[in-house]
Structure formats: structure tokens, C-alpha cells
């Protein structure tokens, strides 16, 4: 295919929302272009087993994303490995500029840039990032064979990361600020039953300690939130798993946002504050944040975009009554 500089529909992001939007839009003959971003496949590429994708009792996250990409390609979507660095939503056609120098204009845009790991913001966390402090156990866990690691957080991510790290580490200490986890019960049961795992409740990470040459982590200072007392524990690695923040930097000053950066959509739709711009997945959802709900929103975004383009006269109306059904 010759490189296109104008498309009817541009999809930004390659998680479940982006690929599902691409499948639906391609089948609606919108000839979508999907730009994958920095991490093709998104957050699921740095997880391991996925046990809640319908139809798959267990599938590896990266494998699921490879299948989704292949599905989108097979339906006719153009998948581009590039990073959108600037998006001008000021007027139609919208303009996307990419890291490679590529410039694409689009009649409609679906934003599906997802979310990225949050950090605590401690100076010592910043200092040792990449040298013993990580937000991705599946990326870095291998380096902690027979070592002791600490995981911060109490959600699904923290518990999954802790369980994954038991494959390598001699000891995994999960540190949580309250006295109960918000992770799914099935994961909690696995965690509590694991002989390598210790859970420290009511505590937060106060500081990561380590050495400068060669730079590396040696411990963690924990603060007990009940009385403010601190204690030092041994740690060769610290994994921060305290949730995710929406990747909305590209559009932060152009679209209405809520809850600290999530793109606002009109209730029951994926329509943002700019007509012709749609948002789906973790970028807009601060409540469910599941692969399957992201995929559902990707489908909605494609249908909303199809409707918008038909109304704008950019494409022929859908022949089947599908568009009428979502009016
Ligand atoms: P999350 O559910 O928002 O949990 C974040 C955890 O970090 C919470 O336990 C929270 O404590 C803690 N935390 C937040 N800020 C903190 C701070 N400053 N200091 C210390 N602790 C802090 O995030 P997540 O675990 O990344 O999950 C995100 C979403 O993805 C969720 O909807 C989750 O269900 C989903 N997910 C699903 C799966 C799966 O289905 N297998 C896997 C991974 C993620 P509190 O509990 O006190 O608020």
C-alpha cells in the first residue's frame, strides 16, 4: 500500500480498544489507519496469564495482543508502527504528526492511547528507576533470581506482579497502605497461600535505599501509617504497582478531561468534547479498566465514528440500519 497522507479514520493506540475499533471500522469500509504508539499492544504485552478474556480460559497477554493485531490487519486496517507526537484537533481534517516525520490528516479520530503506570514520586524512586526500581515485573523480574523484592500496592496489578515475582525471587514482600487488598479474591487467595510471600499492612514506602557504585537497591524504608514509625527491610528490587494514569498528554489542552486526566465522553457514547473525536478504553475509563471493557468501547467508538462520518457526508451511510440503531 502506498503511504497515505489522508484517511477517513485515524485510530491512535494499539491496546484492546484500538484494535477492536480497527476491526469494526475496517469492516465498515472506513479504511482506518491505526498508529500503534510506543508500546505496540499496550499494557497487556507486559502481563502474563490473562484469565478473564471470554473464550480463553488462559492466554498470555502478549499472545492475545498479537492475535488482535492480526485480526485487525486481516479485516483490512492499516497498522502503522509509529508514535503520534502531536495531534491538532483544532479543525477538521485533524492533523497527526509522528515521530518518524509522518504527517496524516483525518476526518475523524479515535483516541485509544490507554494508560501508563503511576509512580509514587519519591526522589529515591526516581534515582533508582531502572537500577532496582521498576513498574513492570514481567519486564524485569528475571533479574531477581534468588533475590528479595518488595511490591508496593494492593490492586490486581500488585498482586499479579507479586505472584509473578515468586517464580524468581527468594522472598516477595507486598506492602499495602491499608489492611485489605482491592485485588480479586482469587488472586488474594493465591497470594496469601504462597510460601514465599509476606504481606505488610498499613504501610507505605518512605524511601528506597541503595548504593551508588555500581548503582543498585539494597533496601526499603517503610512507614507504618498507624503511628508514623519507620523500619528498614532488605530489598534487592522494588516494584511499584499503584495503578495507572491515562495517557492523555496529546490532547490535554484540547479536550475536556475528568478525574485528573481521563478524556470525558458523553454518557453512553465515546463522543468527546470535539465532534469527530472519539475516545475509548483506559484513556477515558477510570472505573472498569478491563481489557474486555476497553474492547467494548473500541467497538462503540468505531460505530460512533461511522455515524459521524456518514452525517458529515464523508462516507455513505451504513446500508444495514446499524447506524440508525445507535441514534
Ligand atoms: P488499582 O486497582 O487502582 O490499585 C492500585 C493500588 O495501589 C491500590 O491498592 C491502592 O491502594 C494503591 N495505591 C494507590 N496510590 C498509592 C500510593 N500513593 N501509595 C501506596 N499505595 C497506593 O490499580 P491496578 O492494580 O493497576 O489495576 C488497575 C485496573 O486494571 C483495575 O481495574 C484492575 O482490576 C485492572 N486489572 C485487572 C487485571 C485482571 O483482571 N487480571 C490485572 C491487572 C489490572 P488502596 O487500595 O488503598 O486504594
mmCIF file with all atom_site columns, N, CA, C and O in Angstrom, residues 16 40-51 53 58-68 138 291:
data_model
loop_
_atom_site.group_PDB
_atom_site.id
_atom_site.type_symbol
_atom_site.label_atom_id
_atom_site.label_alt_id
_atom_site.label_comp_id
_atom_site.label_asym_id
_atom_site.label_entity_id
_atom_site.label_seq_id
_atom_site.pdbx_PDB_ins_code
_atom_site.Cartn_x
_atom_site.Cartn_y
_atom_site.Cartn_z
_atom_site.occupancy
_atom_site.B_iso_or_equiv
_atom_site.pdbx_formal_charge
_atom_site.auth_seq_id
_atom_site.auth_comp_id
_atom_site.auth_asym_id
_atom_site.auth_atom_id
_atom_site.pdbx_PDB_model_num
ATOM 1   N N  . UNK A 1 16  ? -6.530  -3.205  23.407 1.00 0.00 ? 16  UNK A N  1
ATOM 2   C CA . UNK A 1 16  ? -7.807  -3.824  23.005 1.00 0.00 ? 16  UNK A CA 1
ATOM 3   C C  . UNK A 1 16  ? -8.789  -2.813  22.418 1.00 0.00 ? 16  UNK A C  1
ATOM 4   O O  . UNK A 1 16  ? -9.539  -3.151  21.493 1.00 0.00 ? 16  UNK A O  1
ATOM 5   N N  . UNK A 1 40  ? 3.555   -1.170  21.164 1.00 0.00 ? 40  UNK A N  1
ATOM 6   C CA . UNK A 1 40  ? 2.514   -1.851  20.385 1.00 0.00 ? 40  UNK A CA 1
ATOM 7   C C  . UNK A 1 40  ? 1.865   -2.976  21.192 1.00 0.00 ? 40  UNK A C  1
ATOM 8   O O  . UNK A 1 40  ? 2.552   -3.814  21.773 1.00 0.00 ? 40  UNK A O  1
ATOM 9   N N  . UNK A 1 41  ? 0.548   -2.955  21.243 1.00 0.00 ? 41  UNK A N  1
ATOM 10  C CA . UNK A 1 41  ? -0.167  -3.967  22.031 1.00 0.00 ? 41  UNK A CA 1
ATOM 11  C C  . UNK A 1 41  ? -0.554  -3.473  23.415 1.00 0.00 ? 41  UNK A C  1
ATOM 12  O O  . UNK A 1 41  ? -1.386  -4.065  24.082 1.00 0.00 ? 41  UNK A O  1
ATOM 13  N N  . UNK A 1 42  ? 0.111   -2.412  23.877 1.00 0.00 ? 42  UNK A N  1
ATOM 14  C CA . UNK A 1 42  ? -0.271  -1.783  25.145 1.00 0.00 ? 42  UNK A CA 1
ATOM 15  C C  . UNK A 1 42  ? 0.070   -2.592  26.379 1.00 0.00 ? 42  UNK A C  1
ATOM 16  O O  . UNK A 1 42  ? 0.961   -3.447  26.370 1.00 0.00 ? 42  UNK A O  1
ATOM 17  N N  . UNK A 1 43  ? -0.680  -2.303  27.442 1.00 0.00 ? 43  UNK A N  1
ATOM 18  C CA . UNK A 1 43  ? -0.353  -2.867  28.765 1.00 0.00 ? 43  UNK A CA 1
ATOM 19  C C  . UNK A 1 43  ? -0.397  -4.394  28.804 1.00 0.00 ? 43  UNK A C  1
ATOM 20  O O  . UNK A 1 43  ? 0.325   -5.008  29.588 1.00 0.00 ? 43  UNK A O  1
ATOM 21  N N  . UNK A 1 44  ? -1.235  -5.010  27.978 1.00 0.00 ? 44  UNK A N  1
ATOM 22  C CA . UNK A 1 44  ? -1.329  -6.475  28.044 1.00 0.00 ? 44  UNK A CA 1
ATOM 23  C C  . UNK A 1 44  ? -0.045  -7.158  27.578 1.00 0.00 ? 44  UNK A C  1
ATOM 24  O O  . UNK A 1 44  ? 0.168   -8.330  27.864 1.00 0.00 ? 44  UNK A O  1
ATOM 25  N N  . UNK A 1 45  ? 0.799   -6.407  26.874 1.00 0.00 ? 45  UNK A N  1
ATOM 26  C CA . UNK A 1 45  ? 2.056   -7.026  26.432 1.00 0.00 ? 45  UNK A CA 1
ATOM 27  C C  . UNK A 1 45  ? 3.051   -7.164  27.579 1.00 0.00 ? 45  UNK A C  1
ATOM 28  O O  . UNK A 1 45  ? 4.063   -7.838  27.430 1.00 0.00 ? 45  UNK A O  1
ATOM 29  N N  . UNK A 1 46  ? 2.770   -6.508  28.707 1.00 0.00 ? 46  UNK A N  1
ATOM 30  C CA . UNK A 1 46  ? 3.679   -6.679  29.849 1.00 0.00 ? 46  UNK A CA 1
ATOM 31  C C  . UNK A 1 46  ? 2.978   -7.393  31.000 1.00 0.00 ? 46  UNK A C  1
ATOM 32  O O  . UNK A 1 46  ? 3.343   -7.246  32.157 1.00 0.00 ? 46  UNK A O  1
ATOM 33  N N  . UNK A 1 47  ? 1.955   -8.164  30.658 1.00 0.00 ? 47  UNK A N  1
ATOM 34  C CA . UNK A 1 47  ? 1.354   -9.042  31.665 1.00 0.00 ? 47  UNK A CA 1
ATOM 35  C C  . UNK A 1 47  ? 1.659   -10.482 31.256 1.00 0.00 ? 47  UNK A C  1
ATOM 36  O O  . UNK A 1 47  ? 2.212   -10.722 30.184 1.00 0.00 ? 47  UNK A O  1
ATOM 37  N N  . UNK A 1 48  ? 1.273   -11.407 32.095 1.00 0.00 ? 48  UNK A N  1
ATOM 38  C CA . UNK A 1 48  ? 1.464   -12.825 31.744 1.00 0.00 ? 48  UNK A CA 1
ATOM 39  C C  . UNK A 1 48  ? 0.097   -13.439 31.440 1.00 0.00 ? 48  UNK A C  1
ATOM 40  O O  . UNK A 1 48  ? -0.519  -13.072 30.459 1.00 0.00 ? 48  UNK A O  1
ATOM 41  N N  . UNK A 1 49  ? -0.367  -14.353 32.325 1.00 0.00 ? 49  UNK A N  1
ATOM 42  C CA . UNK A 1 49  ? -1.637  -15.036 32.033 1.00 0.00 ? 49  UNK A CA 1
ATOM 43  C C  . UNK A 1 49  ? -2.817  -14.066 32.119 1.00 0.00 ? 49  UNK A C  1
ATOM 44  O O  . UNK A 1 49  ? -2.918  -13.298 33.071 1.00 0.00 ? 49  UNK A O  1
ATOM 45  N N  . UNK A 1 50  ? -3.685  -14.154 31.137 1.00 0.00 ? 50  UNK A N  1
ATOM 46  C CA . UNK A 1 50  ? -4.969  -13.446 31.181 1.00 0.00 ? 50  UNK A CA 1
ATOM 47  C C  . UNK A 1 50  ? -6.032  -14.525 31.306 1.00 0.00 ? 50  UNK A C  1
ATOM 48  O O  . UNK A 1 50  ? -6.099  -15.441 30.481 1.00 0.00 ? 50  UNK A O  1
ATOM 49  N N  . UNK A 1 51  ? -6.833  -14.438 32.361 1.00 0.00 ? 51  UNK A N  1
ATOM 50  C CA . UNK A 1 51  ? -7.818  -15.496 32.624 1.00 0.00 ? 51  UNK A CA 1
ATOM 51  C C  . UNK A 1 51  ? -9.248  -14.985 32.533 1.00 0.00 ? 51  UNK A C  1
ATOM 52  O O  . UNK A 1 51  ? -10.181 -15.698 32.908 1.00 0.00 ? 51  UNK A O  1
ATOM 53  N N  . UNK A 1 53  ? -10.457 -13.125 29.635 1.00 0.00 ? 53  UNK A N  1
ATOM 54  C CA . UNK A 1 53  ? -10.842 -12.745 28.278 1.00 0.00 ? 53  UNK A CA 1
ATOM 55  C C  . UNK A 1 53  ? -11.802 -13.813 27.787 1.00 0.00 ? 53  UNK A C  1
ATOM 56  O O  . UNK A 1 53  ? -11.403 -14.986 27.653 1.00 0.00 ? 53  UNK A O  1
ATOM 57  N N  . UNK A 1 58  ? -7.274  -19.369 29.572 1.00 0.00 ? 58  UNK A N  1
ATOM 58  C CA . UNK A 1 58  ? -5.984  -18.768 29.900 1.00 0.00 ? 58  UNK A CA 1
ATOM 59  C C  . UNK A 1 58  ? -5.229  -18.480 28.608 1.00 0.00 ? 58  UNK A C  1
ATOM 60  O O  . UNK A 1 58  ? -5.128  -19.340 27.743 1.00 0.00 ? 58  UNK A O  1
ATOM 61  N N  . UNK A 1 59  ? -4.761  -17.256 28.499 1.00 0.00 ? 59  UNK A N  1
ATOM 62  C CA . UNK A 1 59  ? -3.937  -16.893 27.343 1.00 0.00 ? 59  UNK A CA 1
ATOM 63  C C  . UNK A 1 59  ? -2.895  -15.893 27.823 1.00 0.00 ? 59  UNK A C  1
ATOM 64  O O  . UNK A 1 59  ? -3.162  -15.094 28.728 1.00 0.00 ? 59  UNK A O  1
ATOM 65  N N  . UNK A 1 60  ? -1.711  -15.948 27.250 1.00 0.00 ? 60  UNK A N  1
ATOM 66  C CA . UNK A 1 60  ? -0.681  -14.970 27.612 1.00 0.00 ? 60  UNK A CA 1
ATOM 67  C C  . UNK A 1 60  ? -1.063  -13.607 27.020 1.00 0.00 ? 60  UNK A C  1
ATOM 68  O O  . UNK A 1 60  ? -1.506  -13.527 25.860 1.00 0.00 ? 60  UNK A O  1
ATOM 69  N N  . UNK A 1 61  ? -0.867  -12.540 27.807 1.00 0.00 ? 61  UNK A N  1
ATOM 70  C CA . UNK A 1 61  ? -1.220  -11.199 27.340 1.00 0.00 ? 61  UNK A CA 1
ATOM 71  C C  . UNK A 1 61  ? -0.600  -10.855 25.982 1.00 0.00 ? 61  UNK A C  1
ATOM 72  O O  . UNK A 1 61  ? -1.301  -10.404 25.059 1.00 0.00 ? 61  UNK A O  1
ATOM 73  N N  . UNK A 1 62  ? 0.725   -11.070 25.813 1.00 0.00 ? 62  UNK A N  1
ATOM 74  C CA . UNK A 1 62  ? 1.338   -10.736 24.517 1.00 0.00 ? 62  UNK A CA 1
ATOM 75  C C  . UNK A 1 62  ? 0.720   -11.516 23.356 1.00 0.00 ? 62  UNK A C  1
ATOM 76  O O  . UNK A 1 62  ? 0.531   -10.974 22.267 1.00 0.00 ? 62  UNK A O  1
ATOM 77  N N  . UNK A 1 63  ? 0.387   -12.793 23.599 1.00 0.00 ? 63  UNK A N  1
ATOM 78  C CA . UNK A 1 63  ? -0.212  -13.600 22.532 1.00 0.00 ? 63  UNK A CA 1
ATOM 79  C C  . UNK A 1 63  ? -1.591  -13.048 22.147 1.00 0.00 ? 63  UNK A C  1
ATOM 80  O O  . UNK A 1 63  ? -1.938  -12.974 20.951 1.00 0.00 ? 63  UNK A O  1
ATOM 81  N N  . UNK A 1 64  ? -2.338  -12.632 23.156 1.00 0.00 ? 64  UNK A N  1
ATOM 82  C CA . UNK A 1 64  ? -3.673  -12.073 22.884 1.00 0.00 ? 64  UNK A CA 1
ATOM 83  C C  . UNK A 1 64  ? -3.541  -10.828 21.999 1.00 0.00 ? 64  UNK A C  1
ATOM 84  O O  . UNK A 1 64  ? -4.300  -10.641 21.052 1.00 0.00 ? 64  UNK A O  1
ATOM 85  N N  . UNK A 1 65  ? -2.543  -10.004 22.288 1.00 0.00 ? 65  UNK A N  1
ATOM 86  C CA . UNK A 1 65  ? -2.394  -8.771  21.513 1.00 0.00 ? 65  UNK A CA 1
ATOM 87  C C  . UNK A 1 65  ? -1.893  -9.039  20.092 1.00 0.00 ? 65  UNK A C  1
ATOM 88  O O  . UNK A 1 65  ? -2.274  -8.341  19.155 1.00 0.00 ? 65  UNK A O  1
ATOM 89  N N  . UNK A 1 66  ? -1.046  -10.056 19.944 1.00 0.00 ? 66  UNK A N  1
ATOM 90  C CA . UNK A 1 66  ? -0.610  -10.439 18.594 1.00 0.00 ? 66  UNK A CA 1
ATOM 91  C C  . UNK A 1 66  ? -1.835  -10.881 17.781 1.00 0.00 ? 66  UNK A C  1
ATOM 92  O O  . UNK A 1 66  ? -1.991  -10.531 16.605 1.00 0.00 ? 66  UNK A O  1
ATOM 93  N N  . UNK A 1 67  ? -2.722  -11.638 18.443 1.00 0.00 ? 67  UNK A N  1
ATOM 94  C CA . UNK A 1 67  ? -3.935  -12.096 17.744 1.00 0.00 ? 67  UNK A CA 1
ATOM 95  C C  . UNK A 1 67  ? -4.829  -10.923 17.371 1.00 0.00 ? 67  UNK A C  1
ATOM 96  O O  . UNK A 1 67  ? -5.402  -10.890 16.287 1.00 0.00 ? 67  UNK A O  1
ATOM 97  N N  . UNK A 1 68  ? -4.948  -9.959  18.282 1.00 0.00 ? 68  UNK A N  1
ATOM 98  C CA . UNK A 1 68  ? -5.809  -8.796  17.976 1.00 0.00 ? 68  UNK A CA 1
ATOM 99  C C  . UNK A 1 68  ? -5.242  -7.998  16.805 1.00 0.00 ? 68  UNK A C  1
ATOM 100 O O  . UNK A 1 68  ? -5.981  -7.544  15.936 1.00 0.00 ? 68  UNK A O  1
ATOM 101 N N  . UNK A 1 138 ? 7.003   -8.281  34.816 1.00 0.00 ? 138 UNK A N  1
ATOM 102 C CA . UNK A 1 138 ? 7.240   -9.194  33.694 1.00 0.00 ? 138 UNK A CA 1
ATOM 103 C C  . UNK A 1 138 ? 8.437   -8.753  32.857 1.00 0.00 ? 138 UNK A C  1
ATOM 104 O O  . UNK A 1 138 ? 9.084   -9.579  32.223 1.00 0.00 ? 138 UNK A O  1
ATOM 105 N N  . UNK A 1 291 ? -9.577  -5.272  29.954 1.00 0.00 ? 291 UNK A N  1
ATOM 106 C CA . UNK A 1 291 ? -9.354  -5.484  28.520 1.00 0.00 ? 291 UNK A CA 1
ATOM 107 C C  . UNK A 1 291 ? -10.686 -5.603  27.789 1.00 0.00 ? 291 UNK A C  1
ATOM 108 O O  . UNK A 1 291 ? -10.888 -5.032  26.713 1.00 0.00 ? 291 UNK A O  1
#
